[in-house]
PDB file of C-alpha atoms in Angstrom:
ATOM      1  CA  MET W  29      -0.149  -0.632   0.128  1.00  0.00           C
ATOM      2  CA  ASN W  30       1.232   3.746  -0.556  1.00  0.00           C
ATOM      3  CA  GLY W  31       0.177   4.918   2.500  1.00  0.00           C
ATOM      4  CA  ARG W  32      -2.674   7.080   1.240  1.00  0.00           C
ATOM      5  CA  SER W  33      -6.153   6.514   2.877  1.00  0.00           C
ATOM      6  CA  THR W  34      -9.539   7.124   0.200  1.00  0.00           C
ATOM      7  CA  ARG W  35     -11.242   7.623   3.679  1.00  0.00           C
ATOM      8  CA  PRO W  36     -12.848  11.390   4.137  1.00  0.00           C
ATOM      9  CA  ARG W  37     -10.116  13.639   5.791  1.00  0.00           C
ATOM     10  CA  ASN W  38     -13.324  15.867   8.187  1.00  0.00           C
ATOM     11  CA  GLY W  39     -16.487  15.372   8.550  1.00  0.00           C
ATOM     12  CA  PRO W  40     -19.084  12.638  10.657  1.00  0.00           C
ATOM     13  CA  ASP W  41     -18.853   9.618   8.010  1.00  0.00           C
ATOM     14  CA  ARG W  42     -15.285   9.280   7.758  1.00  0.00           C
ATOM     15  CA  GLU W  43     -15.111   6.428  10.058  1.00  0.00           C
ATOM     16  CA  ARG W  44     -18.366   4.827   8.012  1.00  0.00           C
ATOM     17  CA  LEU W  45     -17.223   4.582   4.341  1.00  0.00           C
ATOM     18  CA  SER W  46     -14.660   1.847   3.971  1.00  0.00           C
ATOM     19  CA  PRO W  47     -11.374   1.952   1.976  1.00  0.00           C
ATOM     20  CA  CYS W  48     -12.705  -0.095  -0.677  1.00  0.00           C
ATOM     21  CA  VAL W  49     -14.262   1.544  -3.357  1.00  0.00           C
ATOM     22  CA  CYS W  50     -16.846  -1.982  -4.133  1.00  0.00           C
ATOM     23  CA  SER W  51     -18.112  -1.259  -0.538  1.00  0.00           C
ATOM     24  CA  THR W  52     -18.059   2.299  -0.073  1.00  0.00           C
ATOM     25  CA  LEU W  53     -19.922   2.156  -3.558  1.00  0.00           C
ATOM     26  CA  ARG W  54     -22.792  -0.011  -2.388  1.00  0.00           C
ATOM     27  CA  MET W  55     -23.097   1.508   0.789  1.00  0.00           C
ATOM     28  CA  VAL W  56     -24.217   5.027  -1.033  1.00  0.00           C
ATOM     29  CA  SER W  57     -26.067   3.126  -3.360  1.00  0.00           C
ATOM     30  CA  ARG W  58     -28.303   1.047  -0.812  1.00  0.00           C
ATOM     31  CA  ALA W  59     -28.756   4.357   1.061  1.00  0.00           C
ATOM     32  CA  VAL W  60     -29.884   6.191  -1.706  1.00  0.00           C
ATOM     33  CA  THR W  61     -31.920   3.517  -3.481  1.00  0.00           C
ATOM     34  CA  GLN W  62     -33.498   3.651   0.610  1.00  0.00           C
ATOM     35  CA  LEU W  63     -34.118   7.590   0.186  1.00  0.00           C
ATOM     36  CA  TYR W  64     -35.676   6.982  -3.575  1.00  0.00           C
ATOM     37  CA  ASP W  65     -37.813   4.170  -2.482  1.00  0.00           C
ATOM     38  CA  ASP W  66     -39.196   5.510   0.598  1.00  0.00           C
ATOM     39  CA  VAL W  67     -40.628   8.897  -1.709  1.00  0.00           C
ATOM     40  CA  LEU W  68     -41.904   6.564  -4.492  1.00  0.00           C
ATOM     41  CA  ARG W  69     -43.484   3.755  -1.901  1.00  0.00           C
ATOM     42  CA  PRO W  70     -47.418   5.673  -3.041  1.00  0.00           C
ATOM     43  CA  SER W  71     -46.538   4.744  -6.163  1.00  0.00           C
ATOM     44  CA  GLY W  72     -46.264   1.691  -6.262  1.00  0.00           C
ATOM     45  CA  LEU W  73     -42.636   1.781  -7.879  1.00  0.00           C
ATOM     46  CA  ARG W  74     -39.450   0.547  -6.609  1.00  0.00           C
ATOM     47  CA  VAL W  75     -36.488   2.892  -8.231  1.00  0.00           C
ATOM     48  CA  THR W  76     -34.755   0.007  -9.548  1.00  0.00           C
ATOM     49  CA  GLN W  77     -38.510  -0.122 -11.745  1.00  0.00           C
ATOM     50  CA  PHE W  78     -38.927   3.061 -12.153  1.00  0.00           C
ATOM     51  CA  SER W  79     -35.506   3.113 -13.775  1.00  0.00           C
ATOM     52  CA  ILE W  80     -36.706   0.439 -16.703  1.00  0.00           C
ATOM     53  CA  LEU W  81     -39.874   1.836 -17.026  1.00  0.00           C
ATOM     54  CA  ALA W  82     -38.242   5.291 -17.808  1.00  0.00           C
ATOM     55  CA  ILE W  83     -35.700   3.898 -20.453  1.00  0.00           C
ATOM     56  CA  ILE W  84     -38.863   1.836 -21.456  1.00  0.00           C
ATOM     57  CA  ALA W  85     -41.167   4.498 -22.129  1.00  0.00           C
ATOM     58  CA  ARG W  86     -38.119   6.856 -24.265  1.00  0.00           C
ATOM     59  CA  LEU W  87     -37.260   3.996 -26.490  1.00  0.00           C
ATOM     60  CA  GLY W  88     -40.986   2.966 -26.841  1.00  0.00           C
ATOM     61  CA  GLU W  89     -39.962  -0.241 -26.902  1.00  0.00           C
ATOM     62  CA  ALA W  90     -36.811  -2.257 -25.462  1.00  0.00           C
ATOM     63  CA  ASN W  91     -35.811  -5.432 -25.248  1.00  0.00           C
ATOM     64  CA  LEU W  92     -33.769  -7.042 -22.909  1.00  0.00           C
ATOM     65  CA  ARG W  93     -29.356  -6.376 -24.165  1.00  0.00           C
ATOM     66  CA  GLN W  94     -30.692  -2.557 -24.943  1.00  0.00           C
ATOM     67  CA  LEU W  95     -31.654  -2.758 -20.943  1.00  0.00           C
ATOM     68  CA  GLU W  96     -28.947  -4.909 -19.882  1.00  0.00           C
ATOM     69  CA  ASP W  97     -26.145  -2.291 -20.966  1.00  0.00           C
ATOM     70  CA  MET W  98     -28.478   1.309 -20.222  1.00  0.00           C
ATOM     71  CA  LEU W  99     -28.917  -0.440 -16.826  1.00  0.00           C
ATOM     72  CA  ALA W 100     -25.545  -2.179 -16.621  1.00  0.00           C
ATOM     73  CA  ILE W 101     -27.695  -5.198 -14.536  1.00  0.00           C
ATOM     74  CA  ASP W 102     -27.306  -9.153 -15.254  1.00  0.00           C
ATOM     75  CA  GLN W 103     -29.206 -10.646 -17.198  1.00  0.00           C
ATOM     76  CA  THR W 104     -31.500 -12.697 -14.046  1.00  0.00           C
ATOM     77  CA  THR W 105     -31.577  -9.573 -11.926  1.00  0.00           C
ATOM     78  CA  LEU W 106     -33.283  -8.005 -15.437  1.00  0.00           C
ATOM     79  CA  THR W 107     -35.101 -11.215 -15.794  1.00  0.00           C
ATOM     80  CA  ARG W 108     -37.030 -10.738 -12.944  1.00  0.00           C
ATOM     81  CA  SER W 109     -37.860  -7.724 -12.156  1.00  0.00           C
ATOM     82  CA  LEU W 110     -38.811  -7.770 -15.332  1.00  0.00           C
ATOM     83  CA  THR W 111     -41.630 -10.782 -14.503  1.00  0.00           C
ATOM     84  CA  LEU W 112     -42.830  -9.033 -11.747  1.00  0.00           C
ATOM     85  CA  LEU W 113     -43.463  -5.539 -13.908  1.00  0.00           C
ATOM     86  CA  GLU W 114     -45.213  -7.654 -16.325  1.00  0.00           C
ATOM     87  CA  ARG W 115     -47.693  -9.870 -13.497  1.00  0.00           C
ATOM     88  CA  ASP W 116     -48.545  -6.545 -12.253  1.00  0.00           C
ATOM     89  CA  GLY W 117     -49.367  -5.262 -15.673  1.00  0.00           C
ATOM     90  CA  VAL W 118     -47.303  -2.071 -16.293  1.00  0.00           C
ATOM     91  CA  ILE W 119     -45.236  -3.743 -19.108  1.00  0.00           C
ATOM     92  CA  GLU W 120     -46.069  -6.512 -21.829  1.00  0.00           C
ATOM     93  CA  ARG W 121     -44.333  -8.097 -24.570  1.00  0.00           C
ATOM     94  CA  VAL W 122     -44.561  -6.786 -27.826  1.00  0.00           C
ATOM     95  CA  PRO W 123     -43.319  -9.212 -30.860  1.00  0.00           C
ATOM     96  CA  HIS W 124     -40.185  -9.164 -32.583  1.00  0.00           C
ATOM     97  CA  PRO W 125     -38.968 -10.569 -35.712  1.00  0.00           C
ATOM     98  CA  ASP W 126     -36.328 -12.316 -34.516  1.00  0.00           C
ATOM     99  CA  GLY W 127     -38.783 -14.582 -32.232  1.00  0.00           C
ATOM    100  CA  ARG W 128     -35.613 -14.826 -29.856  1.00  0.00           C
ATOM    101  CA  ILE W 129     -35.677 -11.154 -28.252  1.00  0.00           C
ATOM    102  CA  LYS W 130     -37.626 -10.387 -25.910  1.00  0.00           C
ATOM    103  CA  ALA W 131     -39.446  -6.795 -26.233  1.00  0.00           C
ATOM    104  CA  MET W 132     -41.090  -4.957 -23.676  1.00  0.00           C
ATOM    105  CA  LYS W 133     -43.086  -1.624 -23.719  1.00  0.00           C
ATOM    106  CA  LEU W 134     -45.229   0.070 -21.129  1.00  0.00           C
ATOM    107  CA  THR W 135     -49.561  -0.813 -20.798  1.00  0.00           C
ATOM    108  CA  SER W 136     -51.382   1.935 -19.982  1.00  0.00           C
ATOM    109  CA  LYS W 137     -51.428   1.442 -16.327  1.00  0.00           C
ATOM    110  CA  GLY W 138     -46.825   1.532 -16.631  1.00  0.00           C
ATOM    111  CA  ARG W 139     -47.419   5.080 -18.180  1.00  0.00           C
ATOM    112  CA  ARG W 140     -49.362   6.004 -15.471  1.00  0.00           C
ATOM    113  CA  ALA W 141     -47.405   4.543 -12.346  1.00  0.00           C
ATOM    114  CA  LEU W 142     -44.518   6.263 -14.275  1.00  0.00           C
ATOM    115  CA  GLU W 143     -46.480   9.587 -14.812  1.00  0.00           C
ATOM    116  CA  ALA W 144     -47.141   9.162 -10.521  1.00  0.00           C
ATOM    117  CA  ALA W 145     -43.975   7.975  -9.868  1.00  0.00           C
ATOM    118  CA  ARG W 146     -42.160  10.868 -11.722  1.00  0.00           C
ATOM    119  CA  LEU W 147     -43.297  13.924 -10.207  1.00  0.00           C
ATOM    120  CA  LEU W 148     -42.105  11.809  -6.488  1.00  0.00           C
ATOM    121  CA  TRP W 149     -38.844  10.895  -8.155  1.00  0.00           C
ATOM    122  CA  SER W 150     -38.673  14.597  -9.771  1.00  0.00           C
ATOM    123  CA  ARG W 151     -39.244  16.234  -5.159  1.00  0.00           C
ATOM    124  CA  VAL W 152     -36.736  14.067  -4.153  1.00  0.00           C
ATOM    125  CA  GLN W 153     -34.156  14.300  -7.170  1.00  0.00           C
ATOM    126  CA  ASP W 154     -34.532  18.125  -6.287  1.00  0.00           C
ATOM    127  CA  LYS W 155     -33.626  17.635  -2.625  1.00  0.00           C
ATOM    128  CA  VAL W 156     -30.756  15.953  -3.171  1.00  0.00           C
ATOM    129  CA  LEU W 157     -29.700  18.187  -6.100  1.00  0.00           C
ATOM    130  CA  ARG W 158     -30.067  20.933  -3.126  1.00  0.00           C
ATOM    131  CA  GLU W 159     -28.556  19.054  -0.547  1.00  0.00           C
ATOM    132  CA  LEU W 160     -25.191  18.020  -2.308  1.00  0.00           C
ATOM    133  CA  GLY W 161     -25.590  20.999  -5.660  1.00  0.00           C
ATOM    134  CA  THR W 162     -25.581  20.679  -9.320  1.00  0.00           C
ATOM    135  CA  LYS W 163     -21.908  21.620  -9.760  1.00  0.00           C
ATOM    136  CA  ALA W 164     -20.475  19.115  -7.139  1.00  0.00           C
ATOM    137  CA  TRP W 165     -22.901  16.085  -9.322  1.00  0.00           C
ATOM    138  CA  ALA W 166     -21.646  17.372 -12.298  1.00  0.00           C
ATOM    139  CA  ASP W 167     -17.902  16.451 -11.283  1.00  0.00           C
ATOM    140  CA  ALA W 168     -19.836  13.017  -9.344  1.00  0.00           C
ATOM    141  CA  GLN W 169     -21.305  12.427 -12.698  1.00  0.00           C
ATOM    142  CA  ARG W 170     -17.950  12.463 -14.677  1.00  0.00           C
ATOM    143  CA  ARG W 171     -15.792  10.840 -12.183  1.00  0.00           C
ATOM    144  CA  LEU W 172     -18.924   7.985 -12.172  1.00  0.00           C
ATOM    145  CA  ALA W 173     -18.567   7.640 -16.097  1.00  0.00           C
ATOM    146  CA  HIS W 174     -15.110   6.750 -16.062  1.00  0.00           C
ATOM    147  CA  LEU W 175     -15.662   3.790 -12.907  1.00  0.00           C
ATOM    148  CA  LEU W 176     -17.818   2.796 -15.137  1.00  0.00           C
ATOM    149  CA  ARG W 177     -15.883   2.786 -17.842  1.00  0.00           C
ATOM    150  CA  VAL W 178     -12.983   1.119 -16.046  1.00  0.00           C
ATOM    151  CA  ALA W 179     -15.635  -1.646 -14.575  1.00  0.00           C
ATOM    152  CA  VAL W 180     -17.039  -2.216 -17.610  1.00  0.00           C
ATOM    153  CA  LYS W 181     -13.923  -2.490 -19.600  1.00  0.00           C
ATOM    154  CA  ARG W 182     -11.904  -4.606 -17.430  1.00  0.00           C
ATOM    155  CA  ARG W 183     -15.550  -7.285 -16.701  1.00  0.00           C
ATOM    156  CA  GLY W 184     -15.212  -7.420 -20.722  1.00  0.00           C
ATOM    157  CA  LEU W 185     -11.798  -8.870 -20.408  1.00  0.00           C
ATOM    158  CA  SER W 186     -12.766 -11.222 -17.648  1.00  0.00           C
ATOM    159  CA  ARG W 187     -15.774 -12.558 -19.342  1.00  0.00           C
ATOM    160  CA  GLY W 188     -14.965 -16.187 -20.358  1.00  0.00           C
ATOM    161  CA  ARG W 189     -12.659 -17.227 -17.838  1.00  0.00           C
ATOM    162  CA  SER W 190     -13.744 -18.969 -15.205  1.00  0.00           C
ATOM    163  CA  ARG W 191     -14.707 -17.338 -11.916  1.00  0.00           C
ATOM    164  CA  VAL W 192     -11.785 -19.263  -9.587  1.00  0.00           C
ATOM    165  CA  GLN W 193      -8.121 -19.975 -11.027  1.00  0.00           C
ATOM    166  CA  PRO W 194      -5.744 -22.301  -8.747  1.00  0.00           C
ATOM    167  CA  SER W 195      -2.909 -20.033  -7.750  1.00  0.00           C
ATOM    168  CA  PRO W 196       0.258 -22.027  -9.517  1.00  0.00           C
ATOM    169  CA  ALA W 197       1.256 -23.022  -5.475  1.00  0.00           C
ATOM    170  CA  ARG W 198      -1.719 -24.666  -4.582  1.00  0.00           C
ATOM    171  CA  ARG W 199      -2.190 -26.793  -8.280  1.00  0.00           C
ATOM    172  CA  GLY W 200      -1.226 -30.749  -7.264  1.00  0.00           C
ATOM    173  CA  THR W 201      -1.403 -30.126  -3.459  1.00  0.00           C
ATOM    174  CA  GLY W 202      -3.035 -33.548  -3.174  1.00  0.00           C
ATOM    175  CA  LEU W 203      -6.567 -31.935  -2.110  1.00  0.00           C
ATOM    176  CA  VAL W 204      -9.532 -33.747  -2.979  1.00  0.00           C
ATOM    177  CA  ALA W 205     -12.828 -32.364  -2.428  1.00  0.00           C
ATOM    178  CA  GLY W 206     -11.783 -30.546   0.447  1.00  0.00           C
ATOM    179  CA  ARG W 207      -9.732 -33.673   2.283  1.00  0.00           C
ATOM    180  CA  ARG W 208      -6.156 -34.311   1.387  1.00  0.00           C
ATOM    181  CA  SER W 209      -5.299 -37.477  -0.599  1.00  0.00           C
TER     182      SER W 209
END
């Protein structure tokens, strides 16, 4: 380690933050998600559902690949969310010439839910931006966009590799199914 700390140097939250980028981002993300979920509750949508519906509304219809890419979300999580939204009648499947592609569009119920949620979302968004400051948010967005590019690029490089690669020192240790042979 180079001795530099990633913890804030002052302020009441400096001891709560981890030097781990991932842990800190996840903690902040959970707290912000809970804030938005609390405000959106009267609409019946969670912020994750709101984000999906907003993208589908903007595109008119969207398929899994588009949503995965735009939300940087894995297919399993996205499919689960889409199944719930479809079950609740806010989205519906649309036929696609390529039958393998699953495209979705908003139903009239979905458009109404999204409109109700947008009003609530704009209130919490304005509150957060007032607290944080629009310039600070613009700087944070720029930095987070860079971090996203780094993470996506790195993840793309590691796709196709097995999750766990035994280190050379551990090969040939005679361990079989967790016990020595």
